[in-house]
Amino acid sequence: MDIWETLYEKAREQYHPENVSPFIMAHHVVCALEAENGEIFTGFCIEGCSGVINLCAERVAALNMYVNSGQTVVKRLIAFMDKPPEENGGMPCGACREFFMQLNIKNEDMEIMVDYEKRQTVTLKEILPGWWGRERYENAEK
């Protein structure tokens, strides 16, 4: 079993769409990520009638990583609904892309699964080129 199959299986355990209330749905998008130290964390999407309260599976997995281990660097990530990503699927939304870059600049090198069968990945920096915050990181290091 390769790391992608492990991540897929861990995320799949979270997939069981349900209505939490007449206003909130959860577990219809799932995610697993591998942290810098090799630990795996999962998350699921939770959405309400107001977009302001929505949390994507990717951000929930990242928050689980940070809360439970203090880590901020992601090596690999897979996210999907009812089946593994295929043909450029599994891409994090803009809010998630931004969150990962702000969490740690090293996340620009994280691999994101876009086609599970072909094991095709992209890096965050490929899907978020010319990110606006790089200068702030550079200034913080001085």
CSV table of C-alpha atoms in Angstrom, one decimal:
chain,number,residue,atom,x,y,z
A,1,MET,CA,0.0,0.0,0.0
A,2,ASP,CA,1.5,3.3,-1.0
A,3,ILE,CA,1.0,6.6,0.9
A,4,TRP,CA,-1.8,7.7,-1.4
A,5,GLU,CA,-3.8,4.6,-0.8
A,6,THR,CA,-3.3,5.1,3.0
A,7,LEU,CA,-4.4,8.7,2.7
A,8,TYR,CA,-7.4,7.7,0.6
A,9,GLU,CA,-8.5,5.0,3.0
A,10,LYS,CA,-8.2,7.3,6.1
A,11,ALA,CA,-10.2,10.0,4.4
A,12,ARG,CA,-12.8,7.5,3.1
A,13,GLU,CA,-13.5,6.6,6.8
A,14,GLN,CA,-14.9,10.1,7.2
A,15,TYR,CA,-17.3,9.9,4.2
A,16,HIS,CA,-20.9,9.5,5.4
A,17,PRO,CA,-22.9,12.5,4.3
A,18,GLU,CA,-25.4,13.6,6.9
A,19,ASN,CA,-27.6,16.5,7.9
A,20,VAL,CA,-26.5,17.8,11.2
A,21,SER,CA,-29.6,20.0,11.3
A,22,PRO,CA,-32.1,21.4,8.8
A,23,PHE,CA,-29.4,24.0,8.1
A,24,ILE,CA,-26.1,22.2,8.3
A,25,MET,CA,-24.7,19.3,6.2
A,26,ALA,CA,-21.4,17.5,7.0
A,27,HIS,CA,-19.1,14.6,5.9
A,28,HIS,CA,-19.9,15.0,2.2
A,29,VAL,CA,-16.3,16.1,1.3
A,30,VAL,CA,-13.4,14.4,3.1
A,31,CYS,CA,-9.7,15.0,3.3
A,32,ALA,CA,-6.6,13.3,4.6
A,33,LEU,CA,-3.2,14.9,4.8
A,34,GLU,CA,0.3,13.8,5.7
A,35,ALA,CA,2.1,16.2,8.0
A,36,GLU,CA,5.8,17.0,7.7
A,37,ASN,CA,6.6,14.3,10.3
A,38,GLY,CA,4.5,11.6,8.5
A,39,GLU,CA,1.5,11.7,10.8
A,40,ILE,CA,-1.9,11.6,9.0
A,41,PHE,CA,-4.8,13.9,9.9
A,42,THR,CA,-8.3,13.9,8.5
A,43,GLY,CA,-11.1,16.3,8.1
A,44,PHE,CA,-14.6,16.6,6.6
A,45,CYS,CA,-16.5,19.5,5.1
A,46,ILE,CA,-19.3,21.1,7.2
A,47,GLU,CA,-21.6,23.6,5.4
A,48,GLY,CA,-24.5,25.7,6.5
A,49,CYS,CA,-27.0,27.9,4.8
A,50,SER,CA,-24.7,30.9,5.3
A,51,GLY,CA,-21.4,30.5,3.4
A,52,VAL,CA,-19.6,32.4,6.2
A,53,ILE,CA,-19.8,29.4,8.5
A,54,ASN,CA,-18.6,26.8,6.0
A,55,LEU,CA,-15.4,24.9,6.7
A,56,CYS,CA,-13.8,22.8,3.9
A,57,ALA,CA,-12.5,19.4,4.6
A,58,GLU,CA,-8.9,20.5,3.8
A,59,ARG,CA,-8.9,23.3,6.4
A,60,VAL,CA,-10.5,21.0,9.0
A,61,ALA,CA,-7.7,18.5,8.4
A,62,ALA,CA,-5.1,21.2,8.7
A,63,LEU,CA,-6.7,22.5,11.9
A,64,ASN,CA,-6.7,19.0,13.3
A,65,MET,CA,-3.0,18.7,12.5
A,66,TYR,CA,-2.2,22.0,14.2
A,67,VAL,CA,-4.4,21.5,17.2
A,68,ASN,CA,-3.2,17.9,17.8
A,69,SER,CA,0.5,18.2,17.0
A,70,GLY,CA,1.4,21.9,16.5
A,71,GLN,CA,2.6,21.2,13.0
A,72,THR,CA,2.0,23.6,10.1
A,73,VAL,CA,3.7,21.9,7.2
A,74,VAL,CA,1.8,19.5,4.9
A,75,LYS,CA,3.6,17.0,2.6
A,76,ARG,CA,0.6,15.4,0.8
A,77,LEU,CA,-3.1,16.0,0.6
A,78,ILE,CA,-6.1,14.2,-0.9
A,79,ALA,CA,-9.7,15.4,-0.9
A,80,PHE,CA,-12.8,14.0,-2.5
A,81,MET,CA,-16.5,13.4,-2.3
A,82,ASP,CA,-17.8,9.9,-3.0
A,83,LYS,CA,-14.8,8.6,-5.0
A,84,PRO,CA,-11.1,9.4,-5.4
A,85,PRO,CA,-10.1,12.4,-7.4
A,86,GLU,CA,-9.8,12.0,-11.2
A,87,GLU,CA,-9.0,14.3,-14.1
A,88,ASN,CA,-7.9,17.4,-12.2
A,89,GLY,CA,-10.3,16.7,-9.3
A,90,GLY,CA,-9.6,17.2,-5.6
A,91,MET,CA,-8.4,20.8,-6.0
A,92,PRO,CA,-8.6,22.9,-2.8
A,93,CYS,CA,-10.8,26.0,-3.1
A,94,GLY,CA,-9.2,29.5,-3.1
A,95,ALA,CA,-9.8,29.9,0.6
A,96,CYS,CA,-8.0,26.6,1.4
A,97,ARG,CA,-5.1,27.5,-0.9
A,98,GLU,CA,-4.7,30.8,0.8
A,99,PHE,CA,-5.0,29.2,4.3
A,100,PHE,CA,-2.2,26.7,3.5
A,101,MET,CA,0.1,29.4,2.2
A,102,GLN,CA,-0.5,31.6,5.2
A,103,LEU,CA,-0.1,28.6,7.6
A,104,ASN,CA,3.5,27.9,6.4
A,105,ILE,CA,5.4,29.0,3.3
A,106,LYS,CA,6.8,25.4,3.0
A,107,ASN,CA,3.2,24.3,2.1
A,108,GLU,CA,3.9,25.7,-1.4
A,109,ASP,CA,5.6,22.4,-2.0
A,110,MET,CA,2.8,20.2,-0.7
A,111,GLU,CA,1.6,17.6,-3.2
A,112,ILE,CA,-2.1,17.6,-4.0
A,113,MET,CA,-3.7,14.5,-5.5
A,114,VAL,CA,-5.6,15.4,-8.7
A,115,ASP,CA,-5.9,12.0,-10.3
A,116,TYR,CA,-5.8,9.0,-8.0
A,117,GLU,CA,-5.6,6.2,-10.6
A,118,LYS,CA,-2.7,7.9,-12.4
A,119,ARG,CA,-1.1,9.1,-9.2
A,120,GLN,CA,-1.0,12.6,-10.7
A,121,THR,CA,-0.3,15.5,-8.3
A,122,VAL,CA,0.2,19.2,-8.4
A,123,THR,CA,2.0,21.4,-5.9
A,124,LEU,CA,0.3,24.3,-4.2
A,125,LYS,CA,2.7,26.8,-5.8
A,126,GLU,CA,1.6,25.4,-9.2
A,127,ILE,CA,-2.1,26.3,-8.6
A,128,LEU,CA,-1.3,29.5,-6.7
A,129,PRO,CA,1.5,31.2,-8.7
A,130,GLY,CA,2.7,34.6,-7.8
A,131,TRP,CA,1.3,34.4,-4.3
A,132,TRP,CA,1.0,37.9,-2.7
A,133,GLY,CA,2.3,37.1,0.8
A,134,ARG,CA,5.8,35.9,0.0
A,135,GLU,CA,7.4,39.3,0.8
A,136,ARG,CA,5.9,39.2,4.3
A,137,TYR,CA,7.5,35.8,5.0
A,138,GLU,CA,10.8,37.2,3.7
A,139,ASN,CA,10.6,40.2,5.9
A,140,ALA,CA,9.7,38.1,8.9
A,141,GLU,CA,13.0,36.1,8.5
A,142,LYS,CA,15.2,39.2,8.7
